[in-house]
Structure formats: C-alpha cells, structure tokens
Amino acid sequence: MPGMITPAFIPACCAPPSPCWPFAEPLAGITLLTTRFDATRLEADDFSRCGIAQPRGVAKRQTEFLAGRLCAREALRQALGIGTVPAVGVDRAPIWPDGAVGSITHGAGWAGAAVASASRWRGLGLDVEALLPPERAARLAGEILTDTEQAALATVDEAARAWRLTLAFSLKEALFKALYPLVRRRFYFEAAQVTQAQDGVASLRLLSDLDAEWQAGTELHGYYAELDGRLLTLIAVPAAPAPRR
C-alpha cells in the first residue's frame, strides 16, 4: 500500500538516507536526512517495493521523487515515529502527517528532507542548488534580486556575484517552502530580500504583505552551507509569533 513502510528495502538507485547537519547552528528538534541517487539504476518495481506511489515523468524525475520521499519517510520515522510517506497535494506540495512539518529538496543526484514536530516548528523550507556559473547568474540577476540586492553586489567580482546570487536564489526558494503552507498563496522572488549573510547564517526581510500575520518588514533567519559544489539552505519558522522589525 503506498505510503506504508516496506522495511529494509533501499533500491539500487538510491543510497540509504543518512543524517546530515552542515549548518553553523544546531536547531533543536529538526531531523535532516540526505541521500544520493542515480536515475540510470532505477528499476521498474522500485516504487512498489518501497511502498511509494509512482509519479509520471522521465526516469530522472521519478528517481529524484523516490529519493526525496525515502528521506522524508525515514526522517518522519526517526523524528516522530510516523512511518508514512507525504502525499502530493493538488498544488504539488507535500502533505505532511498531522503533527509534523517538513520540506523536501533534490537536484543533480542529491536529495534531502527535513522534518520536525509542529509543536516546535511551524514551517520548514529546505532547498539545494548547484552553484550558478557567472554567465547564467548575470542573466538571472534581474529576476532573482531586488534593486537593493543588486546594488550590494555591484562591487564584488564575477565569481563572488554568482555565488551570492545562488545563495539568494536558494534562500528565497527555501522561504517559499517554509511560508507557503502558512499563507497558502504563491509569492515570488521580489517578495523578500536577503539583508545579511555571513558565516552560514542569513537574514531575510519580507517586502510584501502575504497575509495578516506575515507582512512586509517581517524578519526571518536562514542557514546555508556548501556541499560538494551545491548550496543547501534552510528556513525554520519557530512555533511562536513571527518576529517583527
């Protein structure tokens, strides 16, 4: 039955999910598991043997989905003793079990999931991105960065701009994943800006009102780390009112 644990089976296309915490600060109660995957090793019966509903799409899409759900299921089991796989909502976002919050990310052969109790954290946003090459970063800057963010990068060299733009992109993706389940509306890169990023800790400020609680001026903290040429970012929203300026 999709969603129920099939003990011990890990398909050849995925490494067993393993604990990972690369961030500069510990965050109590969050379980983060990661895996690597290889779409060329996906077998026809991997989903049924894992007890996970098979999505449509090419082998790459299916394998990254499988890898992310394997991490999510094991993280739920370790964190909360819940042995289910998050379903897929009509908006394509994961549906987490009652009492749980979480986030899934994947890209370029790597996947991860962060899970916590909803009594401690209201929302989690996890994102992984390959570092953008300078040429592509320059093309995307106007879509990802606010005018203030672009001005702050004007004096750094090309490589540093690409790295910091990748960071801003990933942090804003993580922010969307953390807040979308709370505000239930889509918002885009211009809705927030990165105000500080140093030593693995970042601050973001909302520039748009998302709902009555999450309004322009709200500050959030993010965390980032570089792993094998990728940037991993995390936004964690505490189970308390959002901090204000």
PDB file of C-alpha atoms in Angstrom:
ATOM      1  CA  MET A   1       0.000   0.000   0.000  1.00  0.00           C
ATOM      2  CA  PRO A   2       1.530   3.361  -0.999  1.00  0.00           C
ATOM      3  CA  GLY A   3       2.713   5.363   1.976  1.00  0.00           C
ATOM      4  CA  MET A   4       3.324   2.435   4.336  1.00  0.00           C
ATOM      5  CA  ILE A   5       6.834   1.311   5.297  1.00  0.00           C
ATOM      6  CA  THR A   6       8.419  -1.552   3.414  1.00  0.00           C
ATOM      7  CA  PRO A   7      11.173  -2.476   5.891  1.00  0.00           C
ATOM      8  CA  ALA A   8      14.796  -2.581   4.889  1.00  0.00           C
ATOM      9  CA  PHE A   9      14.396  -2.215   1.120  1.00  0.00           C
ATOM     10  CA  ILE A  10      16.510   0.516  -0.429  1.00  0.00           C
ATOM     11  CA  PRO A  11      16.562   0.494  -4.242  1.00  0.00           C
ATOM     12  CA  ALA A  12      19.881   0.362  -6.065  1.00  0.00           C
ATOM     13  CA  CYS A  13      19.207   3.830  -7.499  1.00  0.00           C
ATOM     14  CA  CYS A  14      19.386   5.431  -4.028  1.00  0.00           C
ATOM     15  CA  ALA A  15      21.884   5.331  -1.192  1.00  0.00           C
ATOM     16  CA  PRO A  16      20.364   4.738   2.268  1.00  0.00           C
ATOM     17  CA  PRO A  17      19.185   8.052   3.789  1.00  0.00           C
ATOM     18  CA  SER A  18      21.741   9.266   6.317  1.00  0.00           C
ATOM     19  CA  PRO A  19      21.866  12.070   8.919  1.00  0.00           C
ATOM     20  CA  CYS A  20      23.314  15.384   7.774  1.00  0.00           C
ATOM     21  CA  TRP A  21      23.653  18.709   9.564  1.00  0.00           C
ATOM     22  CA  PRO A  22      26.098  21.010   7.753  1.00  0.00           C
ATOM     23  CA  PHE A  23      24.745  24.267   9.168  1.00  0.00           C
ATOM     24  CA  ALA A  24      26.637  26.540  11.531  1.00  0.00           C
ATOM     25  CA  GLU A  25      23.992  26.436  14.260  1.00  0.00           C
ATOM     26  CA  PRO A  26      22.075  23.488  15.745  1.00  0.00           C
ATOM     27  CA  LEU A  27      18.277  23.736  15.575  1.00  0.00           C
ATOM     28  CA  ALA A  28      16.662  21.543  18.195  1.00  0.00           C
ATOM     29  CA  GLY A  29      14.058  19.049  17.040  1.00  0.00           C
ATOM     30  CA  ILE A  30      14.807  19.107  13.304  1.00  0.00           C
ATOM     31  CA  THR A  31      15.839  15.829  11.664  1.00  0.00           C
ATOM     32  CA  LEU A  32      17.655  16.212   8.333  1.00  0.00           C
ATOM     33  CA  LEU A  33      18.429  13.163   6.188  1.00  0.00           C
ATOM     34  CA  THR A  34      20.074  13.105   2.759  1.00  0.00           C
ATOM     35  CA  THR A  35      20.810  10.609   0.019  1.00  0.00           C
ATOM     36  CA  ARG A  36      22.384  10.372  -3.409  1.00  0.00           C
ATOM     37  CA  PHE A  37      20.595   8.879  -6.397  1.00  0.00           C
ATOM     38  CA  ASP A  38      21.373   7.609  -9.890  1.00  0.00           C
ATOM     39  CA  ALA A  39      18.494   7.615 -12.374  1.00  0.00           C
ATOM     40  CA  THR A  40      20.242   5.071 -14.626  1.00  0.00           C
ATOM     41  CA  ARG A  41      19.789   2.444 -11.883  1.00  0.00           C
ATOM     42  CA  LEU A  42      16.038   2.886 -11.410  1.00  0.00           C
ATOM     43  CA  GLU A  43      14.179  -0.423 -11.747  1.00  0.00           C
ATOM     44  CA  ALA A  44      10.569  -0.921 -12.837  1.00  0.00           C
ATOM     45  CA  ASP A  45       9.445  -2.277  -9.465  1.00  0.00           C
ATOM     46  CA  ASP A  46      11.360   0.117  -7.185  1.00  0.00           C
ATOM     47  CA  PHE A  47       8.300   2.167  -6.276  1.00  0.00           C
ATOM     48  CA  SER A  48       6.109  -0.824  -5.477  1.00  0.00           C
ATOM     49  CA  ARG A  49       8.855  -2.429  -3.385  1.00  0.00           C
ATOM     50  CA  CYS A  50       9.325   0.840  -1.481  1.00  0.00           C
ATOM     51  CA  GLY A  51       5.595   1.299  -0.970  1.00  0.00           C
ATOM     52  CA  ILE A  52       5.658   4.716  -2.642  1.00  0.00           C
ATOM     53  CA  ALA A  53       3.210   5.839  -5.313  1.00  0.00           C
ATOM     54  CA  GLN A  54       4.994   6.254  -8.647  1.00  0.00           C
ATOM     55  CA  PRO A  55       4.732   9.682 -10.306  1.00  0.00           C
ATOM     56  CA  ARG A  56       4.616  10.272 -14.020  1.00  0.00           C
ATOM     57  CA  GLY A  57       7.674  11.528 -15.833  1.00  0.00           C
ATOM     58  CA  VAL A  58      11.080  10.523 -17.104  1.00  0.00           C
ATOM     59  CA  ALA A  59      13.478   8.376 -15.079  1.00  0.00           C
ATOM     60  CA  LYS A  60      15.290  11.410 -13.637  1.00  0.00           C
ATOM     61  CA  ARG A  61      12.060  12.947 -12.349  1.00  0.00           C
ATOM     62  CA  GLN A  62      10.895   9.630 -10.902  1.00  0.00           C
ATOM     63  CA  THR A  63      14.209   8.874  -9.208  1.00  0.00           C
ATOM     64  CA  GLU A  64      14.542  12.255  -7.549  1.00  0.00           C
ATOM     65  CA  PHE A  65      10.966  11.941  -6.306  1.00  0.00           C
ATOM     66  CA  LEU A  66      11.698   8.477  -4.915  1.00  0.00           C
ATOM     67  CA  ALA A  67      14.914   9.656  -3.246  1.00  0.00           C
ATOM     68  CA  GLY A  68      13.199  12.620  -1.615  1.00  0.00           C
ATOM     69  CA  ARG A  69      10.304  10.514  -0.325  1.00  0.00           C
ATOM     70  CA  LEU A  70      12.654   7.889   1.080  1.00  0.00           C
ATOM     71  CA  CYS A  71      14.413  10.638   3.042  1.00  0.00           C
ATOM     72  CA  ALA A  72      11.096  12.110   4.180  1.00  0.00           C
ATOM     73  CA  ARG A  73       9.708   8.786   5.366  1.00  0.00           C
ATOM     74  CA  GLU A  74      12.830   7.881   7.318  1.00  0.00           C
ATOM     75  CA  ALA A  75      13.042  11.389   8.799  1.00  0.00           C
ATOM     76  CA  LEU A  76       9.409  11.140   9.935  1.00  0.00           C
ATOM     77  CA  ARG A  77      10.130   7.758  11.492  1.00  0.00           C
ATOM     78  CA  GLN A  78      13.209   8.991  13.329  1.00  0.00           C
ATOM     79  CA  ALA A  79      11.757  12.311  14.445  1.00  0.00           C
ATOM     80  CA  LEU A  80       8.189  11.372  15.306  1.00  0.00           C
ATOM     81  CA  GLY A  81       7.766   7.619  14.959  1.00  0.00           C
ATOM     82  CA  ILE A  82       5.487   8.109  11.954  1.00  0.00           C
ATOM     83  CA  GLY A  83       6.048   5.594   9.157  1.00  0.00           C
ATOM     84  CA  THR A  84       4.272   7.211   6.223  1.00  0.00           C
ATOM     85  CA  VAL A  85       5.252   8.994   3.028  1.00  0.00           C
ATOM     86  CA  PRO A  86       3.992  12.557   2.487  1.00  0.00           C
ATOM     87  CA  ALA A  87       1.262  12.577  -0.131  1.00  0.00           C
ATOM     88  CA  VAL A  88       1.227  15.009  -3.044  1.00  0.00           C
ATOM     89  CA  GLY A  89      -1.304  17.825  -2.810  1.00  0.00           C
ATOM     90  CA  VAL A  90      -3.243  19.362  -5.670  1.00  0.00           C
ATOM     91  CA  ASP A  91      -0.716  22.211  -5.606  1.00  0.00           C
ATOM     92  CA  ARG A  92       2.097  19.611  -5.897  1.00  0.00           C
ATOM     93  CA  ALA A  93       3.350  20.431  -2.394  1.00  0.00           C
ATOM     94  CA  PRO A  94       3.904  17.558   0.083  1.00  0.00           C
ATOM     95  CA  ILE A  95       1.089  16.850   2.541  1.00  0.00           C
ATOM     96  CA  TRP A  96       2.710  16.127   5.899  1.00  0.00           C
ATOM     97  CA  PRO A  97       1.015  13.983   8.558  1.00  0.00           C
ATOM     98  CA  ASP A  98      -0.845  15.710  11.373  1.00  0.00           C
ATOM     99  CA  GLY A  99       1.617  16.986  13.959  1.00  0.00           C
ATOM    100  CA  ALA A 100       4.534  17.144  11.523  1.00  0.00           C
ATOM    101  CA  VAL A 101       6.142  19.807   9.366  1.00  0.00           C
ATOM    102  CA  GLY A 102       8.783  19.209   6.757  1.00  0.00           C
ATOM    103  CA  SER A 103      10.412  20.027   3.465  1.00  0.00           C
ATOM    104  CA  ILE A 104      11.935  18.005   0.616  1.00  0.00           C
ATOM    105  CA  THR A 105      14.555  19.061  -1.920  1.00  0.00           C
ATOM    106  CA  HIS A 106      16.507  17.372  -4.689  1.00  0.00           C
ATOM    107  CA  GLY A 107      18.800  18.163  -7.574  1.00  0.00           C
ATOM    108  CA  ALA A 108      21.741  16.811  -9.561  1.00  0.00           C
ATOM    109  CA  GLY A 109      21.872  13.379  -7.944  1.00  0.00           C
ATOM    110  CA  TRP A 110      21.271  14.578  -4.371  1.00  0.00           C
ATOM    111  CA  ALA A 111      18.104  14.674  -2.256  1.00  0.00           C
ATOM    112  CA  GLY A 112      17.206  15.540   1.309  1.00  0.00           C
ATOM    113  CA  ALA A 113      14.301  16.037   3.692  1.00  0.00           C
ATOM    114  CA  ALA A 114      13.946  17.972   6.939  1.00  0.00           C
ATOM    115  CA  VAL A 115      11.217  17.031   9.413  1.00  0.00           C
ATOM    116  CA  ALA A 116      10.130  18.307  12.840  1.00  0.00           C
ATOM    117  CA  SER A 117       7.212  18.316  15.240  1.00  0.00           C
ATOM    118  CA  ALA A 118       4.640  21.018  14.528  1.00  0.00           C
ATOM    119  CA  SER A 119       4.612  21.776  18.238  1.00  0.00           C
ATOM    120  CA  ARG A 120       8.160  23.127  17.952  1.00  0.00           C
ATOM    121  CA  TRP A 121       8.362  24.467  14.393  1.00  0.00           C
ATOM    122  CA  ARG A 122       5.571  25.963  12.296  1.00  0.00           C
ATOM    123  CA  GLY A 123       7.296  25.604   8.972  1.00  0.00           C
ATOM    124  CA  LEU A 124      10.455  24.313   7.322  1.00  0.00           C
ATOM    125  CA  GLY A 125      11.926  25.174   3.952  1.00  0.00           C
ATOM    126  CA  LEU A 126      14.862  23.162   2.603  1.00  0.00           C
ATOM    127  CA  ASP A 127      16.482  23.872  -0.764  1.00  0.00           C
ATOM    128  CA  VAL A 128      19.561  22.678  -2.644  1.00  0.00           C
ATOM    129  CA  GLU A 129      21.005  24.408  -5.710  1.00  0.00           C
ATOM    130  CA  ALA A 130      24.003  23.804  -7.919  1.00  0.00           C
ATOM    131  CA  LEU A 131      26.282  26.828  -7.950  1.00  0.00           C
ATOM    132  CA  LEU A 132      25.379  29.020 -10.902  1.00  0.00           C
ATOM    133  CA  PRO A 133      28.110  29.810 -13.437  1.00  0.00           C
ATOM    134  CA  PRO A 134      28.816  33.551 -13.728  1.00  0.00           C
ATOM    135  CA  GLU A 135      27.250  33.911 -17.179  1.00  0.00           C
ATOM    136  CA  ARG A 136      23.932  32.390 -16.116  1.00  0.00           C
ATOM    137  CA  ALA A 137      23.972  34.280 -12.835  1.00  0.00           C
ATOM    138  CA  ALA A 138      24.307  37.559 -14.737  1.00  0.00           C
ATOM    139  CA  ARG A 139      21.285  36.668 -16.888  1.00  0.00           C
ATOM    140  CA  LEU A 140      19.136  35.763 -13.886  1.00  0.00           C
ATOM    141  CA  ALA A 141      20.092  38.622 -11.579  1.00  0.00           C
ATOM    142  CA  GLY A 142      17.168  40.841 -12.571  1.00  0.00           C
ATOM    143  CA  GLU A 143      14.658  38.043 -11.934  1.00  0.00           C
ATOM    144  CA  ILE A 144      16.028  36.926  -8.548  1.00  0.00           C
ATOM    145  CA  LEU A 145      17.440  40.041  -6.888  1.00  0.00           C
ATOM    146  CA  THR A 146      15.791  43.257  -5.787  1.00  0.00           C
ATOM    147  CA  ASP A 147      17.400  46.548  -6.767  1.00  0.00           C
ATOM    148  CA  THR A 148      18.908  46.789  -3.279  1.00  0.00           C
ATOM    149  CA  GLU A 149      20.393  43.293  -3.544  1.00  0.00           C
ATOM    150  CA  GLN A 150      21.833  44.038  -6.969  1.00  0.00           C
ATOM    151  CA  ALA A 151      23.410  47.244  -5.711  1.00  0.00           C
ATOM    152  CA  ALA A 152      25.060  45.342  -2.860  1.00  0.00           C
ATOM    153  CA  LEU A 153      26.761  43.025  -5.387  1.00  0.00           C
ATOM    154  CA  ALA A 154      27.991  45.771  -7.686  1.00  0.00           C
ATOM    155  CA  THR A 155      31.437  45.972  -6.089  1.00  0.00           C
ATOM    156  CA  VAL A 156      32.264  42.242  -5.845  1.00  0.00           C
ATOM    157  CA  ASP A 157      33.945  40.195  -8.552  1.00  0.00           C
ATOM    158  CA  GLU A 158      32.130  37.988 -11.040  1.00  0.00           C
ATOM    159  CA  ALA A 159      32.667  34.711  -9.172  1.00  0.00           C
ATOM    160  CA  ALA A 160      31.517  36.184  -5.862  1.00  0.00           C
ATOM    161  CA  ARG A 161      28.412  37.653  -7.522  1.00  0.00           C
ATOM    162  CA  ALA A 162      27.480  34.251  -8.940  1.00  0.00           C
ATOM    163  CA  TRP A 163      27.928  32.578  -5.553  1.00  0.00           C
ATOM    164  CA  ARG A 164      25.893  35.186  -3.709  1.00  0.00           C
ATOM    165  CA  LEU A 165      23.167  35.160  -6.336  1.00  0.00           C
ATOM    166  CA  THR A 166      22.915  31.372  -5.999  1.00  0.00           C
ATOM    167  CA  LEU A 167      22.606  31.861  -2.254  1.00  0.00           C
ATOM    168  CA  ALA A 168      19.844  34.447  -2.626  1.00  0.00           C
ATOM    169  CA  PHE A 169      18.005  32.186  -5.087  1.00  0.00           C
ATOM    170  CA  SER A 170      18.200  29.203  -2.733  1.00  0.00           C
ATOM    171  CA  LEU A 171      17.230  31.157   0.381  1.00  0.00           C
ATOM    172  CA  LYS A 172      14.179  32.586  -1.364  1.00  0.00           C
ATOM    173  CA  GLU A 173      13.175  29.115  -2.584  1.00  0.00           C
ATOM    174  CA  ALA A 174      13.520  27.822   0.990  1.00  0.00           C
ATOM    175  CA  LEU A 175      11.500  30.800   2.245  1.00  0.00           C
ATOM    176  CA  PHE A 176       8.657  29.963  -0.127  1.00  0.00           C
ATOM    177  CA  LYS A 177       8.630  26.331   1.026  1.00  0.00           C
ATOM    178  CA  ALA A 178       8.540  27.393   4.686  1.00  0.00           C
ATOM    179  CA  LEU A 179       5.807  30.032   4.355  1.00  0.00           C
ATOM    180  CA  TYR A 180       3.539  28.685   1.605  1.00  0.00           C
ATOM    181  CA  PRO A 181       1.812  26.170   3.927  1.00  0.00           C
ATOM    182  CA  LEU A 182       1.140  29.038   6.361  1.00  0.00           C
ATOM    183  CA  VAL A 183      -0.091  31.731   3.958  1.00  0.00           C
ATOM    184  CA  ARG A 184      -1.496  29.459   1.215  1.00  0.00           C
ATOM    185  CA  ARG A 185      -0.624  31.851  -1.565  1.00  0.00           C
ATOM    186  CA  ARG A 186       2.143  31.926  -4.108  1.00  0.00           C
ATOM    187  CA  PHE A 187       4.751  34.657  -3.952  1.00  0.00           C
ATOM    188  CA  TYR A 188       7.902  35.288  -5.905  1.00  0.00           C
ATOM    189  CA  PHE A 189      11.490  36.490  -5.584  1.00  0.00           C
ATOM    190  CA  GLU A 190      10.582  40.156  -5.289  1.00  0.00           C
ATOM    191  CA  ALA A 191       8.540  39.454  -2.123  1.00  0.00           C
ATOM    192  CA  ALA A 192      11.690  39.237   0.041  1.00  0.00           C
ATOM    193  CA  GLN A 193      15.302  40.262   0.113  1.00  0.00           C
ATOM    194  CA  VAL A 194      18.414  38.925   1.805  1.00  0.00           C
ATOM    195  CA  THR A 195      19.616  41.587   4.217  1.00  0.00           C
ATOM    196  CA  GLN A 196      22.624  39.767   5.646  1.00  0.00           C
ATOM    197  CA  ALA A 197      24.567  36.561   5.050  1.00  0.00           C
ATOM    198  CA  GLN A 198      27.704  35.709   6.992  1.00  0.00           C
ATOM    199  CA  ASP A 199      29.287  32.592   8.450  1.00  0.00           C
ATOM    200  CA  GLY A 200      26.434  30.335   7.412  1.00  0.00           C
ATOM    201  CA  VAL A 201      23.615  32.454   8.867  1.00  0.00           C
ATOM    202  CA  ALA A 202      21.383  34.765   6.822  1.00  0.00           C
ATOM    203  CA  SER A 203      18.574  37.242   7.463  1.00  0.00           C
ATOM    204  CA  LEU A 204      15.680  37.895   5.108  1.00  0.00           C
ATOM    205  CA  ARG A 205      13.019  40.601   5.168  1.00  0.00           C
ATOM    206  CA  LEU A 206       9.601  40.365   3.596  1.00  0.00           C
ATOM    207  CA  LEU A 207       8.869  43.204   1.175  1.00  0.00           C
ATOM    208  CA  SER A 208       5.242  42.245   0.540  1.00  0.00           C
ATOM    209  CA  ASP A 209       2.244  41.501   2.743  1.00  0.00           C
ATOM    210  CA  LEU A 210       1.487  37.787   2.428  1.00  0.00           C
ATOM    211  CA  ASP A 211      -1.380  37.704   4.942  1.00  0.00           C
ATOM    212  CA  ALA A 212      -2.441  39.418   8.166  1.00  0.00           C
ATOM    213  CA  GLU A 213       0.475  37.905  10.092  1.00  0.00           C
ATOM    214  CA  TRP A 214       3.244  37.727   7.510  1.00  0.00           C
ATOM    215  CA  GLN A 215       3.537  41.339   6.448  1.00  0.00           C
ATOM    216  CA  ALA A 216       6.219  43.486   4.869  1.00  0.00           C
ATOM    217  CA  GLY A 217       9.011  44.121   7.323  1.00  0.00           C
ATOM    218  CA  THR A 218       8.873  40.688   8.950  1.00  0.00           C
ATOM    219  CA  GLU A 219      12.377  39.305   9.505  1.00  0.00           C
ATOM    220  CA  LEU A 220      13.327  35.648   9.250  1.00  0.00           C
ATOM    221  CA  HIS A 221      16.566  33.754   9.742  1.00  0.00           C
ATOM    222  CA  GLY A 222      18.066  31.305   7.292  1.00  0.00           C
ATOM    223  CA  TYR A 223      21.034  28.959   7.301  1.00  0.00           C
ATOM    224  CA  TYR A 224      23.314  27.870   4.489  1.00  0.00           C
ATOM    225  CA  ALA A 225      26.228  25.558   3.801  1.00  0.00           C
ATOM    226  CA  GLU A 226      28.189  24.498   0.727  1.00  0.00           C
ATOM    227  CA  LEU A 227      28.296  20.772  -0.012  1.00  0.00           C
ATOM    228  CA  ASP A 228      30.219  19.320  -2.977  1.00  0.00           C
ATOM    229  CA  GLY A 229      29.580  22.277  -5.257  1.00  0.00           C
ATOM    230  CA  ARG A 230      25.993  22.743  -4.054  1.00  0.00           C
ATOM    231  CA  LEU A 231      24.397  25.230  -1.719  1.00  0.00           C
ATOM    232  CA  LEU A 232      21.997  23.852   0.874  1.00  0.00           C
ATOM    233  CA  THR A 233      19.716  26.337   2.623  1.00  0.00           C
ATOM    234  CA  LEU A 234      17.183  26.037   5.423  1.00  0.00           C
ATOM    235  CA  ILE A 235      14.481  28.363   6.721  1.00  0.00           C
ATOM    236  CA  ALA A 236      12.918  27.259  10.009  1.00  0.00           C
ATOM    237  CA  VAL A 237       9.880  29.090  11.408  1.00  0.00           C
ATOM    238  CA  PRO A 238       9.524  28.647  15.197  1.00  0.00           C
ATOM    239  CA  ALA A 239       6.187  27.729  16.737  1.00  0.00           C
ATOM    240  CA  ALA A 240       5.735  31.284  18.025  1.00  0.00           C
ATOM    241  CA  PRO A 241       4.541  34.588  16.527  1.00  0.00           C
ATOM    242  CA  ALA A 242       6.742  35.838  13.677  1.00  0.00           C
ATOM    243  CA  PRO A 243       9.392  38.336  14.799  1.00  0.00           C
ATOM    244  CA  ARG A 244       8.784  41.957  13.773  1.00  0.00           C
ATOM    245  CA  ARG A 245      11.127  44.778  12.987  1.00  0.00           C
TER     246      ARG A 245
END
